[in-house]
Amino acid sequence: MHSLCTVATQKFLTFPWFSVSSVREMNLSVQAKLPDGQSLPLPPLILAELGKDPQKPTVCFYGHVDVQPAKKEDGWKTDPYTLTEIDGNLYGRGATDNKGPVLAWINAVESFRALKLDIPVNLKFIIEGMEEAGSLGLEEIIKKENQRFFSDVDYIVISDNLWLSNRKPALTYGTRGNICFSVEVRCGERDLHSGSFGGIIHEPMTDLIALLDSLVDTSGRILIPGVYDDVASLTEEEKKLYEAIEFDLEEYKNNSGVKKFLYDTKEEILSHLWRYPSLSIHGIEGAFHEPGIKTVIPAKVIGKFSIRQVPHMDISIGEHQVIKYLEDVFSKRNSPNKLKVSVPISAMPWVADINDPLYTAARMAIKTVFGQDPEMIRDGATIPIAQTFQNITRKSVMMLPIGAADDAEHSQKEKISRHNYIQGTKLFAALFLEIAKLHGQLQEASNTTTTN
Amino acid sequence: MHSLCTVATQKFLTFPWFSVSSVREMNLSVQAKLPDGQSLPLPPLILAELGKDPQKPTVCFYGHVDVQPAKKEDGWKTDPYTLTEIDGNLYGRGATDNKGPVLAWINAVESFRALKLDIPVNLKFIIEGMEEAGSLGLEEIIKKENQRFFSDVDYIVISDNLWLSNRKPALTYGTRGNICFSVEVRCGERDLHSGSFGGIIHEPMTDLIALLDSLVDTSGRILIPGVYDDVASLTEEEKKLYEAIEFDLEEYKNNSGVKKFLYDTKEEILSHLWRYPSLSIHGIEGAFHEPGIKTVIPAKVIGKFSIRQVPHMDISIGEHQVIKYLEDVFSKRNSPNKLKVSVPISAMPWVADINDPLYTAARMAIKTVFGQDPEMIRDGATIPIAQTFQNITRKSVMMLPIGAADDAEHSQKEKISRHNYIQGTKLFAALFLEIAKLHGQLQEASNTTTTN
């Protein structure tokens, strides 16, 4: 990750339109704590800026250059780390999450320069390399730079999620949060032979499987008491927003490869993706995971699951509820094994005001580039920086995706289409113009109000 | 495996006491089927012989040169594939299972040659390279050679298990069988992001976890109906055998690293290890298994578990019971996911007659070398060849371990002690003498009976 971030910095440094002094590598004081206890320095954060005209609004773009793990043998047709075009799609890890959108924004800026047009806004960039690991250290920098780098920022734009469909552009006003849990059950220090100990010991896998099986029922309902207590009630206004969305259920199913969902209607599906919590079990560390057979009793197994949180759930209450529940379930088993539950990462959910001028400008830009209105959507995934930026800087924050629903972020065969990459570039350029226009009108209105 | 086996063959070919013509590499006609569908030729089997004196009994030794997987990062202190001596122990994958005992047998033969002593028995060797993968192809060869290679064999000795304690020698008269199950649950072809699909799909991991959780309770009891129906009842004679065993429960616990077992008494523990079935869950393939976090919904997950079978359980009945049970549990979940249960490997349990002359000879040899009587034990693990040899050849089959209980076979830091390796060599040499003596007495008795 460090080297990727350094490469990105060098890229910024070589753009002729940035003076060297306007790009800074921020070294983070915190360290990444690896699961094995090892500490690693974090990759630096990049802060860059272009333009300081006090008459222009200032737009800050956030992006990240780190990616999820990917190996060709996971099921990729091409090397995940060599961008490969097939039938109009650009395949590669990070193509849509998030290197593609970062480059599209840079392309938009470069277009103005190539056409010798005045860029109608002042630009700032904040690029990090720890997003996929929970944006470690980012909050610290935002706090530190709040009165400096962010002081003259008017709008913050994040393009780190996807449209709801493959073809219809969208604007995102909310994301779910996430609490990740690690549940360790241990009987000793070394794995045992199931022939030599099977039948006479409490196997940690049996305990762990029972704990994981106590979390969620077959209908997807989370079984932990109290989890739904603070979930916001669905308002009539919100219902109407869902009804207005053109959601192609069949297309969404096809993108997932899953034949049957838990719900049948658009409203049920969108609300369970966006505004209700969900629990997913990701896997088990320490057990046998390879093809074939190994008749082992693993001595230490760690189950990994996460709960997508929604407004107005509270992370610390959620943590407490889950840990207490797991400890209760475990104590009923009378197992002599050791249980340890930890929360390596958590992030709060986020909701924005869709009547903010930034959203108005983006709607206009989308109408210009795509010839249609955007869908007003939320994202079921967690992009913690939206909440972090909004909380600390109190600026307008918007998520403006350019990737399509079938981009397979975090999965095998991640891609961005050539079409979306180019139209996304145009969209960002159009956004600069619309923001400038709207900002001028707002200032004029404010001046008129003042002179009246 | 192939190369290992070839090396072993070359070793045989270079022993001056084998004429080249007495060592054969048997190529197997079946192929190994890998989990990914690929077929591989099996490594050849080695048949070797030394001596053809019709006055002497013929002893056939079985061993294997393949090993369980091992990586240094699993928790080894030394490279698992470089034999390393530390404090009188020889560490390395295969040190006790089963390369050490194979070499000890060869050393015993070499000792007679070095001392220019007549070897009192005719010797045969059968060495394979597929034991850890279920001895694929071995049965075919035994059947094929039953009227040739095995026709003049009197006794078959296997040294592929461990003593019950760290210090007391043992003789093994039974082993458990094993049925390995693979339980695949699939929702589609590619993994999904838990943010984009968490809450709206039936996750395969949730189904699999529920299936695995339905197998065994916290007391170790298997929950599959009918599993215990054919388990032999514990006889009074058998009880007495258990009572006579000096079993150091604390030592066995220390060897395992486990603080508390499911049972407290020697009889309960030994019977649950040897003559009652057990079920162990080994792991899950296809889910996230690395350190850290990956917020993935795995699309295809394969749970691996196995049931150690005991007399008089039947493999095909067991398979049927488990598959039917899993299908029942799954159908109650109303999941649209696909379930597939398969049995990649199974092997029958084995019990021998402890009054056979081969066991008498071994008891004498143990008394000579170790100065004490052996423990008469069974093995909770599965060494399918004992049953296979007994079934096909109808010869006397005995398991004569030389490794100690703390040898960590199949685990990290596998070893054999220098002491056991050397005493084991002596034991095999003494066994040749005892078998010859007993065989002579038996023949004499048989002649006397005839002349009377």
XYZ file of N, CA and C in Angstrom, chain B residues 1-27 43-48 64-65 102-103 106 125-129:
129
model
N 4.915 -36.023 -4.010
C 4.810 -37.377 -3.496
C 5.539 -38.369 -4.404
N 5.358 -38.120 -5.710
C 5.969 -38.993 -6.680
C 7.474 -39.039 -6.475
N 8.073 -37.846 -6.312
C 9.527 -37.795 -6.209
C 9.995 -38.456 -4.919
N 9.234 -38.223 -3.823
C 9.567 -38.870 -2.557
C 9.625 -40.384 -2.715
N 8.597 -40.887 -3.389
C 8.485 -42.317 -3.562
C 9.646 -42.832 -4.408
N 9.986 -42.043 -5.422
C 11.095 -42.435 -6.289
C 12.397 -42.474 -5.500
N 12.568 -41.463 -4.626
C 13.770 -41.437 -3.788
C 13.820 -42.700 -2.926
N 12.674 -43.042 -2.336
C 12.626 -44.238 -1.494
C 12.993 -45.477 -2.302
N 12.494 -45.539 -3.535
C 12.815 -46.678 -4.384
C 14.314 -46.739 -4.627
N 14.896 -45.567 -4.923
C 16.333 -45.540 -5.188
C 17.118 -46.010 -3.974
N 16.607 -45.609 -2.792
C 17.251 -46.028 -1.550
C 17.253 -47.569 -1.471
N 16.095 -48.157 -1.759
C 16.024 -49.618 -1.763
C 16.998 -50.215 -2.759
N 17.044 -49.585 -3.938
C 17.874 -50.145 -5.002
C 19.355 -50.091 -4.637
N 19.729 -49.120 -3.757
C 21.146 -48.995 -3.428
C 21.545 -49.842 -2.237
N 20.567 -50.406 -1.480
C 20.949 -51.288 -0.383
C 21.629 -52.519 -0.952
N 22.843 -52.826 -0.448
C 23.564 -53.957 -1.031
C 22.844 -55.282 -0.786
N 21.986 -55.342 0.237
C 21.362 -56.620 0.578
C 20.123 -56.923 -0.244
N 19.704 -56.008 -1.095
C 18.621 -56.321 -2.021
C 19.205 -56.535 -3.401
N 18.868 -57.643 -4.013
C 19.231 -57.738 -5.417
C 18.258 -56.850 -6.169
N 18.731 -56.233 -7.258
C 17.882 -55.283 -7.992
C 16.557 -55.932 -8.394
N 16.626 -57.184 -8.731
C 15.422 -57.844 -9.230
C 14.344 -58.009 -8.162
N 14.698 -57.824 -6.886
C 13.705 -58.050 -5.845
C 12.941 -56.776 -5.475
N 13.263 -55.650 -6.126
C 12.516 -54.421 -5.886
C 11.719 -54.076 -7.140
N 10.425 -53.881 -6.981
C 9.595 -53.536 -8.124
C 8.835 -52.250 -7.846
N 8.782 -51.366 -8.839
C 7.879 -50.220 -8.755
C 6.595 -50.626 -9.432
N 5.493 -50.643 -8.689
C 4.209 -51.005 -9.277
C 3.502 -49.732 -9.696
N 3.245 -49.588 -10.991
C 2.483 -48.415 -11.416
C 0.999 -48.708 -11.299
N 1.632 -41.922 -7.512
C 3.027 -42.339 -7.381
C 3.087 -43.869 -7.329
N 4.165 -44.480 -7.847
C 4.219 -45.942 -7.842
C 4.351 -46.511 -6.429
N 3.965 -47.762 -6.279
C 4.106 -48.504 -5.026
C 5.376 -49.343 -5.110
N 6.037 -49.515 -3.991
C 7.254 -50.329 -4.008
C 6.997 -51.681 -3.345
N 7.332 -52.768 -4.049
C 7.311 -54.115 -3.467
C 8.747 -54.605 -3.462
N 9.228 -55.048 -2.302
C 10.612 -55.533 -2.249
C 10.665 -56.781 -1.389
N 4.623 -46.056 4.693
C 4.347 -45.049 3.651
C 5.322 -43.887 3.751
N 5.577 -43.242 2.604
C 6.558 -42.153 2.568
C 5.909 -40.806 2.237
N 9.745 -46.497 8.976
C 10.198 -47.214 7.770
C 11.713 -47.396 7.827
N 12.418 -46.297 8.198
C 13.882 -46.389 8.269
C 14.332 -47.293 9.407
N 14.335 -50.776 8.229
C 15.484 -50.997 7.339
C 16.771 -51.103 8.167
N 8.666 -56.062 1.827
C 8.289 -54.660 2.081
C 7.206 -54.257 1.098
N 6.236 -53.502 1.589
C 5.335 -52.808 0.676
C 5.261 -51.350 1.145
N 5.736 -50.458 0.269
C 5.855 -49.040 0.643
C 5.033 -48.221 -0.343
N 4.128 -47.384 0.204
C 3.277 -46.597 -0.694
C 3.463 -45.100 -0.487
N 2.877 -44.316 -1.379
C 3.004 -42.855 -1.315
C 1.663 -42.145 -1.320
